[in-house]
Amino acid sequence: MNKALNILINVLSEPSVLVALIALVGLLAQRKNLSDILKGTTKTFVGFLVISAGAGVLQQALAPFGDMFKAAFHVSGIVPNNEAIVALAVSKYGSSTALIMFFGMIVNLLIARFTRFKYIFLTGHITLYMSCMIAIILSVSGFTSVSLILFGALTVGIFMSLSPAVVQPFVRKLTGNDNVALGHSGAVGFAIGGLVGMAVKGKKDIVSTEEINFPKGLGFLRDSTVSIALTMAVFYIIVAIFAGPAYVESHLSNGKNYILFALLQAGMFSAGVFIILSGVRLVLAEIVPAFKGISTKIVPNSKPALDVPIVYTYAPNAVLIGFFSSFVGGIVSMLILVLSGGIVILPGVVPHFFTGAAAGVFGNTMGGVRGAILGAFVNGVLISFMPILLIPVLGDLGLANATFSDSDFGVVGLFLSGLNQMGGKMITMIGIGLVLLIMILVSLKKPKSSAQ
């Protein structure tokens, strides 16, 4: 049983395999010839592996930046990191996590088939992390066996349908079409980034981050690879200087000169972004036409909800601005927490990059440069304070030195814990059922062909 669950969780949590299977089903549904099926499936599979490889390179470059930051400014506290908290939880909640994830994906397909929330969530690792958090919270609330799996799966399926819907108006504005959706756990932060952009855009035409007029001699900064590498080099070197050569060369660079190490990490960061953007272009070129088979024959009018890097290609400058603005929001929040004497949440560079960059993209779409800066800043504050509220509802794991990071984890976690505090298991079950009922009633008001 455990071996089968391990295989299931490995397959369902691997985005490249999951999306390749979706592409295969879509192409088969369109009765494409064998050559097109093999090409589309393989390129989708390889494209997602390219994105994963780019994300890995990025995380390798970001890890020493976080370590140098902590050493430079002598701060300690809890680091929001999804991978770390799931690794701690999986030994105790692994079986229930796998079953909640599997049945949650079926609930997502049923919702997409029979309601107007026609999003098929394809970011497997986010589904895994959300299933794990829900397994923890419902277990702490007293759910066991069948009720744990049933209501856990319903909650995951609802999240997989509602999360893309929250941010889809901004995705439509950004892409100019309704072909794809965003499947990530930072949707609330992205939507708030877009709303902040709308609020600050002013009466004049917005100035996009991609239209910044550099002086003629700085024209090379229009190349995103160059501008990202040079900008990051400045930040890496500053943090490395504050951390000191002794710390960097003895703990991080394996004896390599600390300035040279900082420059190499900045270059690696830019390389990671370049790889991700290349993979995104490859995947989008294949998954959108392949998905037509599913959206027209199996789940009519449905859209694939893909991982957050799919929006980065639309505004590379906003990606960088969003990351820094979100990180600044994290630093400001950290200072407030230090002064208040409570639990300190350290700004994790990984969540601030992936969610801050997207909040910057949507803030720029709605409000130009000001929207990118302020929208991502608000996202940074949001993902700093929400993890604190989650800590008490995670039981023994709340005492661990990690917690879930992105905004949607906070929303879902606080919703479930709030229901439990109001009336225990019964109110929690009623609350989950009511959300599903509302989604169905909303769908009855408009024709099914009217996508959300």
Short mmCIF file of C-alpha atoms in Angstrom, two decimals:
data_model
loop_
_atom_site.label_atom_id
_atom_site.label_comp_id
_atom_site.label_asym_id
_atom_site.label_seq_id
_atom_site.Cartn_x
_atom_site.Cartn_y
_atom_site.Cartn_z
CA MET A 1 0.00 0.00 0.00
CA ASN A 2 2.73 2.45 1.00
CA LYS A 3 4.73 1.55 -2.11
CA ALA A 4 1.72 2.22 -4.34
CA LEU A 5 1.10 5.53 -2.58
CA ASN A 6 4.71 6.52 -3.06
CA ILE A 7 4.47 5.81 -6.81
CA LEU A 8 1.20 7.75 -6.99
CA ILE A 9 2.58 10.75 -5.16
CA ASN A 10 5.73 10.72 -7.31
CA VAL A 11 3.74 10.74 -10.56
CA LEU A 12 1.09 13.26 -9.51
CA SER A 13 3.59 15.69 -7.99
CA GLU A 14 5.82 15.76 -11.08
CA PRO A 15 4.59 18.61 -13.30
CA SER A 16 6.53 17.47 -16.38
CA VAL A 17 4.90 14.02 -16.39
CA LEU A 18 1.46 15.37 -15.48
CA VAL A 19 1.43 18.04 -18.19
CA ALA A 20 2.88 15.63 -20.77
CA LEU A 21 0.02 13.20 -20.00
CA ILE A 22 -2.48 16.04 -20.41
CA ALA A 23 -0.91 16.96 -23.76
CA LEU A 24 -1.05 13.29 -24.81
CA VAL A 25 -4.74 13.02 -23.91
CA GLY A 26 -5.52 16.28 -25.70
CA LEU A 27 -3.72 15.23 -28.88
CA LEU A 28 -5.36 11.77 -28.84
CA ALA A 29 -8.76 13.43 -28.41
CA GLN A 30 -8.05 15.46 -31.54
CA ARG A 31 -7.04 12.27 -33.36
CA LYS A 32 -3.71 13.71 -34.41
CA ASN A 33 -1.33 11.46 -36.29
CA LEU A 34 1.38 9.56 -34.44
CA SER A 35 4.10 12.02 -35.46
CA ASP A 36 2.24 15.04 -34.05
CA ILE A 37 1.33 13.16 -30.87
CA LEU A 38 4.93 12.16 -30.20
CA LYS A 39 6.24 15.62 -31.01
CA GLY A 40 3.69 17.51 -28.90
CA THR A 41 3.93 15.18 -25.90
CA THR A 42 7.72 15.05 -25.94
CA LYS A 43 8.22 18.80 -26.37
CA THR A 44 5.76 19.51 -23.55
CA PHE A 45 7.60 17.02 -21.30
CA VAL A 46 11.02 18.44 -22.18
CA GLY A 47 9.79 22.03 -21.91
CA PHE A 48 8.67 21.51 -18.33
CA LEU A 49 11.97 19.84 -17.50
CA VAL A 50 13.71 22.93 -18.90
CA ILE A 51 11.56 25.13 -16.61
CA SER A 52 12.37 22.90 -13.63
CA ALA A 53 16.07 23.03 -14.49
CA GLY A 54 15.92 26.84 -14.64
CA ALA A 55 14.11 26.96 -11.30
CA GLY A 56 16.79 24.71 -9.81
CA VAL A 57 19.56 26.99 -11.08
CA LEU A 58 17.71 29.98 -9.64
CA GLN A 59 17.29 28.36 -6.25
CA GLN A 60 20.97 27.40 -6.17
CA ALA A 61 21.84 31.03 -6.78
CA LEU A 62 19.32 32.36 -4.26
CA ALA A 63 20.31 30.06 -1.38
CA PRO A 64 23.72 31.70 -0.69
CA PHE A 65 22.12 35.14 -1.05
CA GLY A 66 19.77 34.27 1.82
CA ASP A 67 22.62 32.87 3.92
CA MET A 68 24.77 35.96 3.32
CA PHE A 69 21.84 38.23 4.17
CA LYS A 70 21.31 36.53 7.54
CA ALA A 71 25.03 36.61 8.34
CA ALA A 72 25.42 40.21 7.17
CA PHE A 73 22.64 41.62 9.32
CA HIS A 74 22.70 39.10 12.19
CA VAL A 75 19.02 38.16 12.03
CA SER A 76 17.38 34.84 12.88
CA GLY A 77 13.82 33.57 12.88
CA ILE A 78 11.41 31.38 10.95
CA VAL A 79 11.95 31.00 7.22
CA PRO A 80 8.75 30.35 5.20
CA ASN A 81 9.65 27.50 2.86
CA ASN A 82 7.14 25.04 1.41
CA GLU A 83 9.69 22.33 0.66
CA ALA A 84 11.08 22.40 4.19
CA ILE A 85 7.74 22.19 6.03
CA VAL A 86 6.45 19.44 3.70
CA ALA A 87 9.65 17.44 4.23
CA LEU A 88 9.04 17.65 7.98
CA ALA A 89 5.39 16.67 7.69
CA VAL A 90 5.46 13.90 5.10
CA SER A 91 6.62 11.14 7.48
CA LYS A 92 3.51 11.63 9.66
CA TYR A 93 0.96 12.78 7.08
CA GLY A 94 2.33 11.18 3.87
CA SER A 95 -0.45 8.63 3.28
CA SER A 96 -3.32 11.05 3.92
CA THR A 97 -1.53 13.69 1.81
CA ALA A 98 -1.30 11.31 -1.18
CA LEU A 99 -4.95 10.26 -0.99
CA ILE A 100 -6.19 13.85 -0.51
CA MET A 101 -4.12 14.92 -3.50
CA PHE A 102 -5.36 12.11 -5.77
CA PHE A 103 -9.06 12.56 -4.96
CA GLY A 104 -8.64 16.35 -4.91
CA MET A 105 -7.53 16.24 -8.55
CA ILE A 106 -10.66 14.24 -9.41
CA VAL A 107 -12.80 16.85 -7.61
CA ASN A 108 -11.03 19.55 -9.66
CA LEU A 109 -11.93 17.75 -12.92
CA LEU A 110 -15.56 17.33 -11.82
CA ILE A 111 -15.85 21.02 -10.90
CA ALA A 112 -14.31 21.99 -14.25
CA ARG A 113 -16.72 19.67 -16.08
CA PHE A 114 -19.96 20.70 -14.37
CA THR A 115 -19.51 24.32 -13.22
CA ARG A 116 -18.29 27.55 -14.78
CA PHE A 117 -14.96 27.29 -12.92
CA LYS A 118 -13.26 25.58 -15.85
CA TYR A 119 -9.67 25.47 -14.72
CA ILE A 120 -7.64 22.26 -14.68
CA PHE A 121 -4.84 22.85 -12.18
CA LEU A 122 -1.63 21.29 -13.52
CA THR A 123 1.04 22.47 -11.08
CA GLY A 124 1.51 19.16 -9.30
CA HIS A 125 3.95 20.21 -6.59
CA ILE A 126 1.62 23.02 -5.45
CA THR A 127 -1.22 20.48 -5.23
CA LEU A 128 1.03 18.27 -3.13
CA TYR A 129 1.99 21.09 -0.75
CA MET A 130 -1.63 22.24 -0.38
CA SER A 131 -2.78 18.64 0.24
CA CYS A 132 -0.12 18.29 2.93
CA MET A 133 -1.14 21.49 4.72
CA ILE A 134 -4.82 20.55 4.61
CA ALA A 135 -4.02 17.05 5.92
CA ILE A 136 -2.18 18.65 8.86
CA ILE A 137 -4.89 21.19 9.71
CA LEU A 138 -7.81 18.78 9.41
CA SER A 139 -5.94 16.18 11.48
CA VAL A 140 -5.26 18.77 14.17
CA SER A 141 -9.00 19.64 13.99
CA GLY A 142 -9.94 16.03 14.77
CA PHE A 143 -10.65 14.59 11.30
CA THR A 144 -9.60 10.98 10.78
CA SER A 145 -9.80 8.22 8.12
CA VAL A 146 -12.68 8.66 5.63
CA SER A 147 -13.77 12.13 6.77
CA LEU A 148 -10.16 13.37 6.57
CA ILE A 149 -9.72 12.15 2.98
CA LEU A 150 -13.22 13.20 1.84
CA PHE A 151 -13.22 16.76 3.17
CA GLY A 152 -9.50 17.17 2.48
CA ALA A 153 -10.05 16.22 -1.17
CA LEU A 154 -13.06 18.55 -1.45
CA THR A 155 -10.98 21.43 -0.06
CA VAL A 156 -8.07 20.74 -2.43
CA GLY A 157 -10.41 20.44 -5.43
CA ILE A 158 -12.12 23.72 -4.52
CA PHE A 159 -8.73 25.44 -4.13
CA MET A 160 -7.57 24.09 -7.53
CA SER A 161 -10.68 25.61 -9.14
CA LEU A 162 -10.96 28.92 -7.26
CA SER A 163 -7.28 29.91 -7.15
CA PRO A 164 -6.90 30.28 -10.96
CA ALA A 165 -10.28 32.06 -11.10
CA VAL A 166 -9.10 34.73 -8.63
CA VAL A 167 -6.27 35.88 -10.86
CA GLN A 168 -7.71 35.09 -14.31
CA PRO A 169 -9.01 38.64 -15.03
CA PHE A 170 -5.42 39.88 -14.71
CA VAL A 171 -4.07 36.98 -16.79
CA ARG A 172 -6.53 37.88 -19.57
CA LYS A 173 -5.39 41.51 -19.44
CA LEU A 174 -1.72 40.46 -19.52
CA THR A 175 -1.89 37.86 -22.30
CA GLY A 176 -4.66 39.40 -24.37
CA ASN A 177 -6.50 36.08 -24.56
CA ASP A 178 -8.23 33.46 -22.42
CA ASN A 179 -6.23 30.41 -23.49
CA VAL A 180 -4.29 29.66 -20.31
CA ALA A 181 -4.65 30.24 -16.56
CA LEU A 182 -2.26 30.48 -13.63
CA GLY A 183 -1.96 27.51 -11.27
CA HIS A 184 0.03 28.59 -8.23
CA SER A 185 -0.34 29.09 -4.48
CA GLY A 186 0.30 32.85 -4.70
CA ALA A 187 -2.89 33.76 -6.60
CA VAL A 188 -4.27 36.04 -3.86
CA GLY A 189 -0.98 37.96 -3.75
CA PHE A 190 -0.94 38.23 -7.56
CA ALA A 191 -4.52 39.52 -7.62
CA ILE A 192 -3.73 42.05 -4.89
CA GLY A 193 -0.70 43.14 -6.93
CA GLY A 194 -3.02 43.77 -9.88
CA LEU A 195 -5.55 45.61 -7.72
CA VAL A 196 -2.82 47.81 -6.23
CA GLY A 197 -1.68 48.56 -9.79
CA MET A 198 -5.21 49.68 -10.67
CA ALA A 199 -5.36 51.86 -7.55
CA VAL A 200 -2.09 53.71 -8.20
CA LYS A 201 -2.05 54.04 -11.99
CA GLY A 202 -3.28 57.66 -11.93
CA LYS A 203 -5.10 59.51 -14.69
CA LYS A 204 -2.31 59.60 -17.28
CA ASP A 205 -1.32 56.70 -19.53
CA ILE A 206 0.72 54.21 -17.56
CA VAL A 207 4.45 53.80 -18.19
CA SER A 208 5.21 50.12 -18.44
CA THR A 209 8.37 48.67 -16.92
CA GLU A 210 9.14 47.35 -20.40
CA GLU A 211 9.10 50.89 -21.87
CA ILE A 212 11.56 52.52 -19.51
CA ASN A 213 13.67 54.94 -21.54
CA PHE A 214 17.29 54.25 -20.71
CA PRO A 215 19.95 56.81 -21.77
CA LYS A 216 21.55 55.94 -25.11
CA GLY A 217 24.74 54.77 -23.44
CA LEU A 218 22.74 52.39 -21.24
CA GLY A 219 20.80 50.84 -24.11
CA PHE A 220 22.30 47.44 -23.26
CA LEU A 221 20.02 47.39 -20.19
CA ARG A 222 17.08 46.74 -22.52
CA ASP A 223 18.41 43.20 -22.78
CA SER A 224 16.78 41.46 -19.80
CA THR A 225 19.60 38.93 -19.42
CA VAL A 226 22.16 41.72 -19.15
CA SER A 227 20.08 43.95 -16.87
CA ILE A 228 19.22 41.08 -14.52
CA ALA A 229 22.85 39.92 -14.29
CA LEU A 230 24.21 43.43 -13.64
CA THR A 231 21.50 44.38 -11.14
CA MET A 232 21.87 41.16 -9.21
CA ALA A 233 25.67 41.54 -9.23
CA VAL A 234 25.32 44.86 -7.38
CA PHE A 235 23.08 43.30 -4.72
CA TYR A 236 25.15 40.13 -4.33
CA ILE A 237 28.37 42.12 -3.92
CA ILE A 238 26.84 44.51 -1.36
CA VAL A 239 25.49 41.64 0.74
CA ALA A 240 28.78 39.71 0.39
CA ILE A 241 30.75 42.74 1.61
CA PHE A 242 28.49 43.08 4.67
CA ALA A 243 28.70 39.33 5.37
CA GLY A 244 32.48 39.58 5.13
CA PRO A 245 35.09 37.53 3.25
CA ALA A 246 35.73 35.25 6.23
CA TYR A 247 32.12 34.04 6.38
CA VAL A 248 31.59 33.75 2.62
CA GLU A 249 34.87 31.97 1.88
CA SER A 250 34.63 29.55 4.83
CA HIS A 251 30.89 28.71 4.65
CA LEU A 252 29.72 29.26 1.07
CA SER A 253 32.38 29.65 -1.61
CA ASN A 254 34.73 26.81 -0.60
CA GLY A 255 37.67 29.23 -0.42
CA LYS A 256 36.89 31.12 -3.62
CA ASN A 257 37.26 34.92 -3.40
CA TYR A 258 34.04 36.34 -2.00
CA ILE A 259 33.60 39.06 -4.66
CA LEU A 260 34.19 36.59 -7.48
CA PHE A 261 31.73 34.20 -5.80
CA ALA A 262 29.11 36.97 -5.64
CA LEU A 263 29.60 37.75 -9.34
CA LEU A 264 29.23 34.07 -10.28
CA GLN A 265 26.02 33.72 -8.28
CA ALA A 266 24.57 36.82 -9.98
CA GLY A 267 25.43 35.34 -13.38
CA MET A 268 23.86 32.03 -12.34
CA PHE A 269 20.69 33.86 -11.29
CA SER A 270 20.40 35.49 -14.71
CA ALA A 271 21.10 32.15 -16.38
CA GLY A 272 18.28 30.56 -14.38
CA VAL A 273 15.82 33.23 -15.53
CA PHE A 274 16.98 32.76 -19.14
CA ILE A 275 16.45 28.99 -18.95
CA ILE A 276 12.97 29.39 -17.41
CA LEU A 277 11.85 31.81 -20.12
CA SER A 278 13.10 29.42 -22.83
CA GLY A 279 11.21 26.52 -21.28
CA VAL A 280 8.02 28.58 -20.95
CA ARG A 281 8.06 29.47 -24.65
CA LEU A 282 8.55 25.80 -25.55
CA VAL A 283 5.70 24.57 -23.32
CA LEU A 284 3.18 27.24 -24.31
CA ALA A 285 3.79 26.53 -27.99
CA GLU A 286 2.73 22.90 -27.43
CA ILE A 287 0.31 22.73 -24.47
CA VAL A 288 -2.18 25.32 -25.72
CA PRO A 289 -2.98 23.58 -29.04
CA ALA A 290 -2.79 20.14 -27.40
CA PHE A 291 -5.20 21.20 -24.67
CA LYS A 292 -7.85 22.04 -27.25
CA GLY A 293 -8.64 18.34 -27.42
CA ILE A 294 -9.57 18.35 -23.74
CA SER A 295 -11.29 21.73 -23.76
CA THR A 296 -13.52 20.84 -26.70
CA LYS A 297 -14.29 17.16 -26.13
CA ILE A 298 -13.61 16.06 -22.53
CA VAL A 299 -14.05 19.17 -20.35
CA PRO A 300 -15.62 21.77 -22.66
CA ASN A 301 -14.18 25.33 -22.49
CA SER A 302 -11.62 24.35 -19.86
CA LYS A 303 -8.20 26.00 -19.53
CA PRO A 304 -4.88 24.60 -18.29
CA ALA A 305 -3.71 26.34 -15.11
CA LEU A 306 0.09 26.32 -15.35
CA ASP A 307 2.95 27.27 -13.04
CA VAL A 308 3.81 30.94 -12.38
CA PRO A 309 6.82 31.30 -14.77
CA ILE A 310 4.40 31.36 -17.73
CA VAL A 311 3.78 35.07 -17.01
CA TYR A 312 7.46 36.05 -16.79
CA THR A 313 7.96 36.22 -20.56
CA TYR A 314 5.45 39.07 -20.85
CA ALA A 315 7.40 41.56 -18.72
CA PRO A 316 11.00 40.55 -17.80
CA ASN A 317 11.79 43.98 -16.29
CA ALA A 318 8.72 43.74 -14.05
CA VAL A 319 9.97 40.33 -12.88
CA LEU A 320 13.14 41.85 -11.48
CA ILE A 321 11.42 44.95 -10.08
CA GLY A 322 8.73 42.75 -8.50
CA PHE A 323 11.30 40.51 -6.83
CA PHE A 324 13.17 43.41 -5.23
CA SER A 325 10.00 45.24 -4.20
CA SER A 326 8.56 42.10 -2.59
CA PHE A 327 11.87 41.45 -0.82
CA VAL A 328 11.88 45.04 0.50
CA GLY A 329 8.32 44.41 1.76
CA GLY A 330 9.69 41.34 3.56
CA ILE A 331 12.52 43.35 5.14
CA VAL A 332 10.14 46.11 6.31
CA SER A 333 7.84 43.46 7.79
CA MET A 334 10.77 41.78 9.50
CA LEU A 335 11.79 45.07 11.13
CA ILE A 336 8.21 45.61 12.36
CA LEU A 337 8.17 42.11 13.85
CA VAL A 338 11.55 42.63 15.52
CA LEU A 339 10.37 45.89 17.10
CA SER A 340 7.09 44.32 18.22
CA GLY A 341 8.95 41.55 20.02
CA GLY A 342 6.95 38.71 18.43
CA ILE A 343 7.88 35.85 16.10
CA VAL A 344 10.21 37.05 13.36
CA ILE A 345 9.61 35.89 9.78
CA LEU A 346 12.79 36.17 7.71
CA PRO A 347 12.31 37.21 4.06
CA GLY A 348 12.79 33.99 2.11
CA VAL A 349 14.32 34.84 -1.25
CA VAL A 350 12.67 31.93 -3.10
CA PRO A 351 9.02 32.84 -2.32
CA HIS A 352 9.78 36.53 -2.75
CA PHE A 353 11.23 35.85 -6.19
CA PHE A 354 8.55 33.55 -7.58
CA THR A 355 5.51 35.34 -6.11
CA GLY A 356 6.96 38.86 -6.00
CA ALA A 357 7.95 38.66 -9.66
CA ALA A 358 4.41 37.69 -10.69
CA ALA A 359 2.83 40.34 -8.45
CA GLY A 360 5.16 42.83 -10.16
CA VAL A 361 4.08 41.61 -13.61
CA PHE A 362 0.37 42.03 -12.78
CA GLY A 363 0.96 45.32 -10.96
CA ASN A 364 2.75 46.57 -14.09
CA THR A 365 -0.06 45.35 -16.34
CA MET A 366 -2.62 47.38 -14.43
CA GLY A 367 -0.55 50.32 -13.17
CA GLY A 368 2.81 50.50 -14.92
CA VAL A 369 6.04 51.03 -13.00
CA ARG A 370 4.27 52.28 -9.87
CA GLY A 371 1.94 49.30 -9.95
CA ALA A 372 4.85 46.87 -10.29
CA ILE A 373 6.71 48.38 -7.34
CA LEU A 374 3.79 48.86 -4.93
CA GLY A 375 1.87 45.72 -5.96
CA ALA A 376 4.89 43.51 -5.33
CA PHE A 377 5.67 45.37 -2.09
CA VAL A 378 2.20 44.57 -0.75
CA ASN A 379 2.69 40.94 -1.76
CA GLY A 380 5.95 40.95 0.23
CA VAL A 381 4.15 42.22 3.34
CA LEU A 382 1.35 39.70 2.83
CA ILE A 383 3.63 36.65 2.66
CA SER A 384 5.49 37.91 5.74
CA PHE A 385 2.53 38.23 8.10
CA MET A 386 0.27 35.39 6.86
CA PRO A 387 2.77 32.63 7.82
CA ILE A 388 2.67 33.90 11.43
CA LEU A 389 -1.09 33.37 11.58
CA LEU A 390 -0.65 29.83 10.24
CA ILE A 391 1.82 28.71 12.91
CA PRO A 392 -0.75 28.06 15.71
CA VAL A 393 -2.96 25.90 13.45
CA LEU A 394 -0.19 23.48 12.39
CA GLY A 395 -0.07 21.60 15.70
CA ASP A 396 3.38 20.33 16.68
CA LEU A 397 4.75 21.38 13.28
CA GLY A 398 3.97 24.98 14.18
CA LEU A 399 6.96 24.82 16.49
CA ALA A 400 9.28 23.84 13.62
CA ASN A 401 11.67 26.39 12.15
CA ALA A 402 9.69 26.59 8.87
CA THR A 403 6.15 27.23 7.67
CA PHE A 404 4.16 27.52 4.45
CA SER A 405 5.03 30.66 2.54
CA ASP A 406 2.67 31.77 -0.26
CA SER A 407 -0.52 33.78 0.19
CA ASP A 408 -3.03 31.03 -0.74
CA PHE A 409 -1.72 28.76 2.00
CA GLY A 410 -2.57 31.49 4.48
CA VAL A 411 -6.07 32.02 3.07
CA VAL A 412 -6.97 28.31 2.99
CA GLY A 413 -5.34 27.57 6.34
CA LEU A 414 -7.03 30.44 8.14
CA PHE A 415 -10.38 29.56 6.58
CA LEU A 416 -10.20 25.96 7.86
CA SER A 417 -8.88 26.89 11.30
CA GLY A 418 -11.50 29.65 11.62
CA LEU A 419 -14.30 27.16 10.93
CA ASN A 420 -12.84 24.75 13.46
CA GLN A 421 -12.66 27.44 16.14
CA MET A 422 -16.28 28.39 15.43
CA GLY A 423 -17.68 24.92 15.97
CA GLY A 424 -15.28 22.04 15.46
CA LYS A 425 -15.62 19.32 12.83
CA MET A 426 -19.32 19.84 12.08
CA ILE A 427 -18.94 23.56 11.26
CA THR A 428 -15.83 22.79 9.22
CA MET A 429 -17.71 20.23 7.12
CA ILE A 430 -20.65 22.61 6.66
CA GLY A 431 -18.31 25.44 5.68
CA ILE A 432 -16.53 23.38 3.02
CA GLY A 433 -19.87 22.16 1.67
CA LEU A 434 -21.25 25.71 1.55
CA VAL A 435 -18.32 26.93 -0.56
CA LEU A 436 -18.94 24.13 -3.06
CA LEU A 437 -22.67 24.86 -3.05
CA ILE A 438 -22.04 28.56 -3.73
CA MET A 439 -19.81 27.64 -6.68
CA ILE A 440 -22.59 25.45 -8.09
CA LEU A 441 -25.25 28.14 -7.56
CA VAL A 442 -23.05 30.76 -9.22
CA SER A 443 -22.66 28.41 -12.18
CA LEU A 444 -26.42 28.02 -12.52
CA LYS A 445 -26.83 31.76 -13.08
CA LYS A 446 -24.92 31.75 -16.35
CA PRO A 447 -24.65 29.32 -19.27
CA LYS A 448 -21.90 26.73 -18.84
CA SER A 449 -20.24 27.99 -21.99
CA SER A 450 -19.53 31.29 -20.27
CA ALA A 451 -16.07 30.67 -18.83
CA GLN A 452 -15.14 32.34 -15.57
#
